[in-house]
Coordinates of C-alpha atoms (C1' of nucleotides) in Angstrom, one line a residue:
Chain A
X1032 CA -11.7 -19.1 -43.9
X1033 CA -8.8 -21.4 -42.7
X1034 CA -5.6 -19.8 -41.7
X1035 CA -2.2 -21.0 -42.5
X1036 CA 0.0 -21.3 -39.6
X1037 CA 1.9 -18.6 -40.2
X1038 CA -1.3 -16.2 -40.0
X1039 CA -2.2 -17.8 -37.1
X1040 CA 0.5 -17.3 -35.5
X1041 CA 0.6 -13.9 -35.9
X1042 CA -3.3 -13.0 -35.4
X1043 CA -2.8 -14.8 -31.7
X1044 CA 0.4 -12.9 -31.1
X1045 CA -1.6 -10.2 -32.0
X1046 CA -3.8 -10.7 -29.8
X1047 CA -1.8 -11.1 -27.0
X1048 CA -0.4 -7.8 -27.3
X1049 CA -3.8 -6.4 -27.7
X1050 CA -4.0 -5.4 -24.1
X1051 CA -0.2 -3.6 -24.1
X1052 CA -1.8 -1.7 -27.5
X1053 CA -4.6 0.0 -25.9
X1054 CA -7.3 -3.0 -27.2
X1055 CA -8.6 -6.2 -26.1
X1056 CA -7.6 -9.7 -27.3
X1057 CA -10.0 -10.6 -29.9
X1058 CA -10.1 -6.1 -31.2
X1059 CA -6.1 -6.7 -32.1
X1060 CA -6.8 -10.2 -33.3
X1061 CA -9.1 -9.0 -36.0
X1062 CA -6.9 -6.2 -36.8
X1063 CA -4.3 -8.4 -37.3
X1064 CA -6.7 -10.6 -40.0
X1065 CA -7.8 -7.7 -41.6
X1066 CA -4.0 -6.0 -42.0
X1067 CA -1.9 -9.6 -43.9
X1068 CA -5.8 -10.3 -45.7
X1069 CA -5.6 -9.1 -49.4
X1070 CA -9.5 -9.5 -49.7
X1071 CA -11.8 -7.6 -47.5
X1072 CA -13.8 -9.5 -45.1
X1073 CA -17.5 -9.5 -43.2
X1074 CA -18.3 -10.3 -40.0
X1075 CA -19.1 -13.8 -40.6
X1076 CA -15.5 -14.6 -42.0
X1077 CA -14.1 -12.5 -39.0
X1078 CA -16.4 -14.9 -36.6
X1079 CA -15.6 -18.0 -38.2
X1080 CA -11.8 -17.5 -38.7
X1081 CA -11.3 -16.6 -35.3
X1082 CA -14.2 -18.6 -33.4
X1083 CA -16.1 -15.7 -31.9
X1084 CA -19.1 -15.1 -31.4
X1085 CA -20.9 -12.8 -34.1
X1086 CA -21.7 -10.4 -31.3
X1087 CA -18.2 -10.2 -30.1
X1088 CA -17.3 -9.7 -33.6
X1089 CA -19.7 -6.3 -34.0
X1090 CA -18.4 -5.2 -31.0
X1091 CA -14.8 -5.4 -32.2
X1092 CA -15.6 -3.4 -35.8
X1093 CA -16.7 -0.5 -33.5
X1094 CA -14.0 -0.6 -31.4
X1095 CA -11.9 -0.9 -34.9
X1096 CA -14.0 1.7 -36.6
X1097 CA -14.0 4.3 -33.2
X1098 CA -9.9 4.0 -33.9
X1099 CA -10.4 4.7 -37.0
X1100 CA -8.2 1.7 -38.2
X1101 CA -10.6 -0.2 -40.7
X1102 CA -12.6 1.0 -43.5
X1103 CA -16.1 -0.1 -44.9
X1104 CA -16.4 -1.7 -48.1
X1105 CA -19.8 -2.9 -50.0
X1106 CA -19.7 -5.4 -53.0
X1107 CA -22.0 -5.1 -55.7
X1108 CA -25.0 -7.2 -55.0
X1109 CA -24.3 -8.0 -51.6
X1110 CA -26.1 -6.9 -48.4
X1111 CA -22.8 -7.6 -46.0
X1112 CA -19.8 -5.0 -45.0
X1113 CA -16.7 -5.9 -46.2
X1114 CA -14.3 -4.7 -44.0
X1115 CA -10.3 -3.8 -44.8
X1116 CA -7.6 -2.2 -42.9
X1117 CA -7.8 1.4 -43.1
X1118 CA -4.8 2.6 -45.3
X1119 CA -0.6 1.5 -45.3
X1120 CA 1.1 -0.2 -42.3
X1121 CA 2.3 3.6 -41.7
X1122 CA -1.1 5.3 -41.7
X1123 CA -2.2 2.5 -39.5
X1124 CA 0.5 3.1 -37.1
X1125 CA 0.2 7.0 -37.4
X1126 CA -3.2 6.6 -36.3
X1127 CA -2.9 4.1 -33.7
X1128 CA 0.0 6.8 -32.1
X1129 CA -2.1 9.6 -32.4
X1130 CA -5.0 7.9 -30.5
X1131 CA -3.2 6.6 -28.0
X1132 CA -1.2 10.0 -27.2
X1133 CA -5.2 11.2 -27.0
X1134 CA -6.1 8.3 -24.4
X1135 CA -2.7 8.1 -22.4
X1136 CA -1.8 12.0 -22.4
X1137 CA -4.5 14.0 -22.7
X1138 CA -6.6 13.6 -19.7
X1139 CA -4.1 13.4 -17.3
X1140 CA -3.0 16.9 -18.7
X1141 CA -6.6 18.1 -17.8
X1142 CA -6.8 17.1 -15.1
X1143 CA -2.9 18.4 -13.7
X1144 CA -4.0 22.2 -15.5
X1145 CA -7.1 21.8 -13.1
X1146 CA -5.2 20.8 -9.9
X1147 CA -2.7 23.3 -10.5
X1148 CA -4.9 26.3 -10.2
X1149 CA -5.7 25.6 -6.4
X1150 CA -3.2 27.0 -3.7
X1151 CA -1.6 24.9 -1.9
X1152 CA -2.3 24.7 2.0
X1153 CA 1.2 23.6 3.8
X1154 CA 4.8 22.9 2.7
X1155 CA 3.6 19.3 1.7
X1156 CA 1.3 21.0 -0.3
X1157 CA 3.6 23.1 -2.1
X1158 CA 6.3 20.1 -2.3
X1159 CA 3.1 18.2 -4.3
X1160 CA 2.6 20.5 -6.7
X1161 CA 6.0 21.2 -7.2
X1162 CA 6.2 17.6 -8.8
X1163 CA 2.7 18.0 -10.6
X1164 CA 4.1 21.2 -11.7
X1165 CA 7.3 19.4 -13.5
X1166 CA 4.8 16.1 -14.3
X1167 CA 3.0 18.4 -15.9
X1168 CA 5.7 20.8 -17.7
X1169 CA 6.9 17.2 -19.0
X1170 CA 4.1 15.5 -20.1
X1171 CA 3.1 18.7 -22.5
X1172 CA 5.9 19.2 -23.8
X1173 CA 5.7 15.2 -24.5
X1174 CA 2.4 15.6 -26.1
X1175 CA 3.4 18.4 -28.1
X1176 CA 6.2 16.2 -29.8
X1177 CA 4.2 13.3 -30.5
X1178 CA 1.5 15.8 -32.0
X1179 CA 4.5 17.0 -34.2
X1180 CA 5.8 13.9 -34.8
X1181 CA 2.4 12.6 -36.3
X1182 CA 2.3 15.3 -38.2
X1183 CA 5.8 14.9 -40.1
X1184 CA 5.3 13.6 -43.7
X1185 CA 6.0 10.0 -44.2
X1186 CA 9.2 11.2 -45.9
X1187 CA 10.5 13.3 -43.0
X1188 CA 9.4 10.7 -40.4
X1189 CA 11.6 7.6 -42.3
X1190 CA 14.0 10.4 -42.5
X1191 CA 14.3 11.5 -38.8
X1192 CA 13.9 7.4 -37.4
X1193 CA 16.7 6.4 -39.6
X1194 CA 19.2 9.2 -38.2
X1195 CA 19.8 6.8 -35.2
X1196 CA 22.9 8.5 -33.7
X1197 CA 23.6 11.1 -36.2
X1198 CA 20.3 13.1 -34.3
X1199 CA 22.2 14.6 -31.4
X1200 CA 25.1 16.0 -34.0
X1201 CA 22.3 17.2 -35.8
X1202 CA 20.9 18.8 -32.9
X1203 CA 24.4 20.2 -32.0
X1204 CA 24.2 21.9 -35.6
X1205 CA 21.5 23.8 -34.9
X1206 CA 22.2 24.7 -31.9
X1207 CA 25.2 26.9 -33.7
X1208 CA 23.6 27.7 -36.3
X1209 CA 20.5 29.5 -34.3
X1210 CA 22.7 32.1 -32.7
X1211 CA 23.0 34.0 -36.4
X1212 CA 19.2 33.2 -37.8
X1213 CA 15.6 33.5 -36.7
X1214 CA 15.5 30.7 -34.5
X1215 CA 12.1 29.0 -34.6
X1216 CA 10.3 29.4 -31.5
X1217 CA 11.4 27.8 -28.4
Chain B
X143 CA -0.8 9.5 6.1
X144 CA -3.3 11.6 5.5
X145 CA -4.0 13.0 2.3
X146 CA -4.9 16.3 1.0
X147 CA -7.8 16.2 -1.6
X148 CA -5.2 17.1 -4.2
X149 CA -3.0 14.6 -3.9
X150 CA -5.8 12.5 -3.4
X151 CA -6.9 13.4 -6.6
X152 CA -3.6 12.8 -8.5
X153 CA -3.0 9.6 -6.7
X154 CA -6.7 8.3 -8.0
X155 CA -6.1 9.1 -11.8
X156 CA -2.8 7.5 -11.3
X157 CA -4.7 4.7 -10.4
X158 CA -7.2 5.1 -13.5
X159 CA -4.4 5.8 -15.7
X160 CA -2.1 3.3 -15.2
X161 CA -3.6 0.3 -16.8
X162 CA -3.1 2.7 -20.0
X163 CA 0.4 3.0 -19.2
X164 CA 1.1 -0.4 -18.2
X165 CA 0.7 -1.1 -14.6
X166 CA -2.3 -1.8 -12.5
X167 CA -4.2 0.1 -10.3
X168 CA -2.2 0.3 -7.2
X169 CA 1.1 0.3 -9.0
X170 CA -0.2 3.6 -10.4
X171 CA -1.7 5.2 -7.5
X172 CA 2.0 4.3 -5.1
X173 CA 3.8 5.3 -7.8
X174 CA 1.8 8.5 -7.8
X175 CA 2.3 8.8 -4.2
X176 CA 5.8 8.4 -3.8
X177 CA 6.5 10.7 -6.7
X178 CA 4.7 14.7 -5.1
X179 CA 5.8 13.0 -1.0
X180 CA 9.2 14.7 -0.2
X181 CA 10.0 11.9 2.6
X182 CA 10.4 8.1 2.0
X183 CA 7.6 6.1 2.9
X184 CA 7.4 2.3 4.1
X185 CA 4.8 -0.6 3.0
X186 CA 2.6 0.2 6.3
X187 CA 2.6 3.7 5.5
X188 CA 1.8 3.5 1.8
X189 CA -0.9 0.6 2.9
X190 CA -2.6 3.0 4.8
X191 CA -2.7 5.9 2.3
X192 CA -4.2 4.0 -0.2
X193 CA -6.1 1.8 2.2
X194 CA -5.0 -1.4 0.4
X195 CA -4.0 -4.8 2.2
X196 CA -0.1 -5.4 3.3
X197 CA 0.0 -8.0 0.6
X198 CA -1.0 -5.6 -2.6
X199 CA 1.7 -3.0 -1.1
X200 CA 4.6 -6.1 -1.0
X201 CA 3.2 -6.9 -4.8
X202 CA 3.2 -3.5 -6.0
X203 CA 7.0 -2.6 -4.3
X204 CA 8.1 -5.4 -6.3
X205 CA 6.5 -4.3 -9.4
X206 CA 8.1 -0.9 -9.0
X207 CA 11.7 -2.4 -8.8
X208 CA 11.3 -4.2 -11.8
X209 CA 10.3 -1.1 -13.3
X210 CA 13.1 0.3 -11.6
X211 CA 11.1 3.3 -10.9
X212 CA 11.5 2.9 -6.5
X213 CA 14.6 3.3 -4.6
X214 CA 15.2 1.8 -1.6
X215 CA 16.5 3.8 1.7
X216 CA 17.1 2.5 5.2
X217 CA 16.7 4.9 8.6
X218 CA 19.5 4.1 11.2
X219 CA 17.9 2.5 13.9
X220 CA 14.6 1.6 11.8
X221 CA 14.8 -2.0 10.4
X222 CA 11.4 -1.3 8.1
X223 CA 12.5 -0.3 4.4
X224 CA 11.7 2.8 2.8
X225 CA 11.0 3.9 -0.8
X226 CA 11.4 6.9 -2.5
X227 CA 10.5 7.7 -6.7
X228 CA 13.6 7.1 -8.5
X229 CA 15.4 10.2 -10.2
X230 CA 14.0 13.2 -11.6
X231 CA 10.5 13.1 -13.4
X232 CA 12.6 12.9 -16.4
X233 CA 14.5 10.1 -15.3
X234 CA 11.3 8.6 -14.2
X235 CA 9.7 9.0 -17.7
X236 CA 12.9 7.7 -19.6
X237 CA 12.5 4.4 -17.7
X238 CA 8.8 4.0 -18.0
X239 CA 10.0 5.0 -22.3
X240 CA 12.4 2.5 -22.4
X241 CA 10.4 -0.3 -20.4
X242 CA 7.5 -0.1 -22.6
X243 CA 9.3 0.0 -25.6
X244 CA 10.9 -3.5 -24.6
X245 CA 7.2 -4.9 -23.7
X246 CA 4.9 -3.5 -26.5
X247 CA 7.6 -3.8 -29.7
X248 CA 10.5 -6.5 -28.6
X249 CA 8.2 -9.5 -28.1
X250 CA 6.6 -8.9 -31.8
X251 CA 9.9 -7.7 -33.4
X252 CA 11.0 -11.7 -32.3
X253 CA 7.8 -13.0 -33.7
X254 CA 7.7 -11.4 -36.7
X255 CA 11.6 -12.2 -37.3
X256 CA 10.8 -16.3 -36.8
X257 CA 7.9 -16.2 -38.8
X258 CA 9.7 -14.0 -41.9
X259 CA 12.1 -17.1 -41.9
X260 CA 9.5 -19.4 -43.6
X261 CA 8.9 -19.8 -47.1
X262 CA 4.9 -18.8 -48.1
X263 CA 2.9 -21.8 -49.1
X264 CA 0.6 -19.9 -51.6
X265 CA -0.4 -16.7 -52.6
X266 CA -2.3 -15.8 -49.6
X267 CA 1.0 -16.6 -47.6
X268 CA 2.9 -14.7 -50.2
X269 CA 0.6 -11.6 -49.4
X270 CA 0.5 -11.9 -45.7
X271 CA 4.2 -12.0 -45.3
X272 CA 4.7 -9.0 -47.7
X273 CA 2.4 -7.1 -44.6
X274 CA 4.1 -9.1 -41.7
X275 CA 7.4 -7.5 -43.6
X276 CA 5.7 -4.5 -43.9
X277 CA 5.1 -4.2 -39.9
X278 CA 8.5 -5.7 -39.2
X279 CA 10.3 -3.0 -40.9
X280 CA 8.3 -0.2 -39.5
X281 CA 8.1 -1.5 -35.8
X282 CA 12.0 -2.2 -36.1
X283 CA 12.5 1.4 -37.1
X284 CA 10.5 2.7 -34.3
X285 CA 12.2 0.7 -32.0
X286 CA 15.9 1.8 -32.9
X287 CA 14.2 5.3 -32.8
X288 CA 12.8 5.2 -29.5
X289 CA 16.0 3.5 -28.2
X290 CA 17.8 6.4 -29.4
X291 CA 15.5 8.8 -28.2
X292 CA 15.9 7.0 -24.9
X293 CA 19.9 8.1 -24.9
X294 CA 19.8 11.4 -25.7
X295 CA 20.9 14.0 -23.2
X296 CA 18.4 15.4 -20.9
X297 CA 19.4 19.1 -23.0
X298 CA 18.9 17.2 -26.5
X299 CA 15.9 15.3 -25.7
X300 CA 14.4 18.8 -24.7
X301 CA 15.3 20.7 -27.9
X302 CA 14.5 18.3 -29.9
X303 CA 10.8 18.3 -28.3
X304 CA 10.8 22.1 -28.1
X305 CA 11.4 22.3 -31.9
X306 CA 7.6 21.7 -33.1
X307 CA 7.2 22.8 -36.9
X308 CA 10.9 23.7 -36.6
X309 CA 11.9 20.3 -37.0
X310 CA 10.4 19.8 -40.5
X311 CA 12.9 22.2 -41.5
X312 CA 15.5 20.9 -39.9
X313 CA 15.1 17.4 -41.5
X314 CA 15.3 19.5 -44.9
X315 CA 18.8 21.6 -44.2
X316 CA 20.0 18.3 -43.0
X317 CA 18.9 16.5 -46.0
X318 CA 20.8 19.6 -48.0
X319 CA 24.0 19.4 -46.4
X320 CA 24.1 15.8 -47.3
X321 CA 24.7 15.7 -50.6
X322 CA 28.3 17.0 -49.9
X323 CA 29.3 15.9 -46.3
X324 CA 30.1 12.3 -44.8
X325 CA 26.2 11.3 -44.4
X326 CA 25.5 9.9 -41.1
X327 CA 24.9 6.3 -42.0
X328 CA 21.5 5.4 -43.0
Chain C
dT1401 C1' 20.2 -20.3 19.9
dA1402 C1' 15.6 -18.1 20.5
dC1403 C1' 12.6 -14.5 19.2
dA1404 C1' 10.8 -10.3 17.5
dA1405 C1' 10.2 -7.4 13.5
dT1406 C1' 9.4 -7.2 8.8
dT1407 C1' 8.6 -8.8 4.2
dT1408 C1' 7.0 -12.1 0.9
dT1409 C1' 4.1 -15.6 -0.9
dC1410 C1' 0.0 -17.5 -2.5
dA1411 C1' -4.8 -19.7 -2.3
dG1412 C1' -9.0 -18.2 -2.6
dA1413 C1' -12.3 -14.0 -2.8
dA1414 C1' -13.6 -10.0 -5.1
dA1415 C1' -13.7 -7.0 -8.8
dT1416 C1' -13.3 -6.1 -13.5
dT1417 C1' -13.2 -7.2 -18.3
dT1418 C1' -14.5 -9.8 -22.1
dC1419 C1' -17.5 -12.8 -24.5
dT1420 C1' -21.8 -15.2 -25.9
dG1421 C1' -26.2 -15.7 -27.9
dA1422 C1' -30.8 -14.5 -28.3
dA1423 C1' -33.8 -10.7 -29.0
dA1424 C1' -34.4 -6.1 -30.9
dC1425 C1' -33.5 -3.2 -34.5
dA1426 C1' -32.5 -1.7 -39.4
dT1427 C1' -32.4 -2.1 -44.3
dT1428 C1' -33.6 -3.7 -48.7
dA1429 C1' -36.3 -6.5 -51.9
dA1430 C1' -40.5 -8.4 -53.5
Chain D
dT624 C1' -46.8 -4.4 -46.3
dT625 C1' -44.2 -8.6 -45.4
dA626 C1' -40.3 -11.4 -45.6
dA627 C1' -35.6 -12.0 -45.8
dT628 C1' -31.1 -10.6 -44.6
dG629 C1' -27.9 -8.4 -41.9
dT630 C1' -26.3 -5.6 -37.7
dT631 C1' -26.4 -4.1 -33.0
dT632 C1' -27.5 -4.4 -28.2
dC633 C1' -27.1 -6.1 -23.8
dA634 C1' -28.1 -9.3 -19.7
dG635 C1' -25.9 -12.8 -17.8
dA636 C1' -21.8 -16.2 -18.1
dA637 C1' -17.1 -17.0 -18.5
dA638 C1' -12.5 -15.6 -18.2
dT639 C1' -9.0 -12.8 -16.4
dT640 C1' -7.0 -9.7 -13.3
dT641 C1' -6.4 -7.8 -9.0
dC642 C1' -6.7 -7.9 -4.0
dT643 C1' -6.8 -9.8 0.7
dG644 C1' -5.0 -11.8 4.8
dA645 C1' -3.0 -15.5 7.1
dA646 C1' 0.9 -18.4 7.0
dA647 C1' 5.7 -19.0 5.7
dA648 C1' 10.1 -17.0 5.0
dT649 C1' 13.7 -13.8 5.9
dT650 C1' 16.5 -10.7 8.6
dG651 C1' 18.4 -8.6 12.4
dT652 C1' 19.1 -8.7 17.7
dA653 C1' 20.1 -10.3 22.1

DNA sequence: TACAATTTTCAGAAATTTCTGAAACATTAA
DNA sequence: TTAATGTTTCAGAAATTTCTGAAAATTGTA
């Protein structure tokens, strides 16, 4: 397993980011081997091509497999898992934005519901959960759209990202057009 | 500075959260704190809050400019500076948006446009770079999205997150009127 | 100018995260 | 069974990030 520059370059970019992507260095360096690799490979060829440790290197799959980003493959005859990235470039990235809107959103969301049960005390009191309050109104309604937006088909998504400016006149459409129909529910 | 045990607990899972959203563990917990406290605050007062040294506070200040997410106010007769959350929580959010799309896409969009320059050695290369143009184009379209996202109006951006399900349908009345109108250009 | 108040810097300390490698565990084959 | 092959675990080591506090720099005042 010897990478061509190119590859390289990219695995230890990848890597780099890692950390900004919600996993460590050597997590979004395999991910990056496994995503431009046409074959699937075990963790031996993951160790070697990247010089870590075969430990390390079980620890990343279940990191990998917990994101649900790779997939498991077995060849005939052979003990080892093979391991592949887990569908298209856009499945991969629909998944990695659904699990981080779980890890980034969710639990401050619990947490804000909880807080904002309690009665406040004194004016600063009230002046603090008048921010949670509109922290919180904001960050739902946030979830909610990426929830949508992971949702959309792959047609509607290319569809919607490629609108660019041509969004807000389509918004503006609707907007006349609701006062006659059904408007859908907001 | 004393703080009420629910600010207390907001400030804290700012602090837990932030290395999710991109900042470190004070950054996230003065952040928190100058965003629910109606009056400015100075580096000794937001030191003793979050019981954290005079040197972390001057660190963390200066993160938050760079972020532009503090503003900076002066009391007549007070040389000490004071710092209050910048905008509205939706301002607030639209930076933190905008500044994390520039950290976690632009750096890879630049990689991935050197490396697409070079001509594959082999088959392998010829493989990887079909997946390295694979990522390219999705991470570019995500990045034009979010930038457009970014400059929507405060009234757009919130339809367009209220629509849900609605928006499916949208994308498919649009996609009718095409065939006959001027097509926004995609 | 001197000097007092405030902020910034940064070397080293502390805390946290990541990584290694050997041992324990699991699975299949003979 | 036992051996052979492969995977996981986890204690401690290494690397990285964050934090402290004292000294240096900056700013305003007299």
């Amino acid at each position: 397993m010897k990478l061509s520059s190119q590859s390289q370059a990219f695995v230890l970019h990848f890597g780099e980011m890692g950390s900004r992507w919600g996993f460590n260095r050597t997590v979004g360096q395999m991910l990056a081997l496994l995503t431009i690799h046409s074959e699937p490979l075990n963790a031996d060829q993951l160790g070697e091509a990247l010089k870590i440790s075969r430990g390390n290197v079980s620890m990343g799959l279940k990191e990998l497999q917990a994101w649900r980003l790779v997939e498991l493959h077995h060849r005939p005859g052979d003990r080892k898992d093979y391991f592949t990235a887990a569908g298209s470039i856009w499945d991969m990235a629909r998944t990695v934005f659904e699990e981080r809107r779980k890890r980034e959103l969710d639990p401050t969301l619990s947490l804000l519901r909880q807080l904002l049960l309690n009665d406040p005390q004194d004016e600063e009191e009230v002046r603090a959960q008048e921010r949670m309050q509109e922290v919180y109104t904001l960050l739902e309604l946030l979830d909610e759209f990426a929830t949508t937006l992971s949702r959309l088909s792959e047609d509607d998504l290319l569809r919607l990202m490629k609108m660019g400016s041509g969004l807000s006149r389509l918004l503006d459409l609707r907007e006349k057009l609701k006062g006659g129909s059904s408007g859908a529910g907001d």
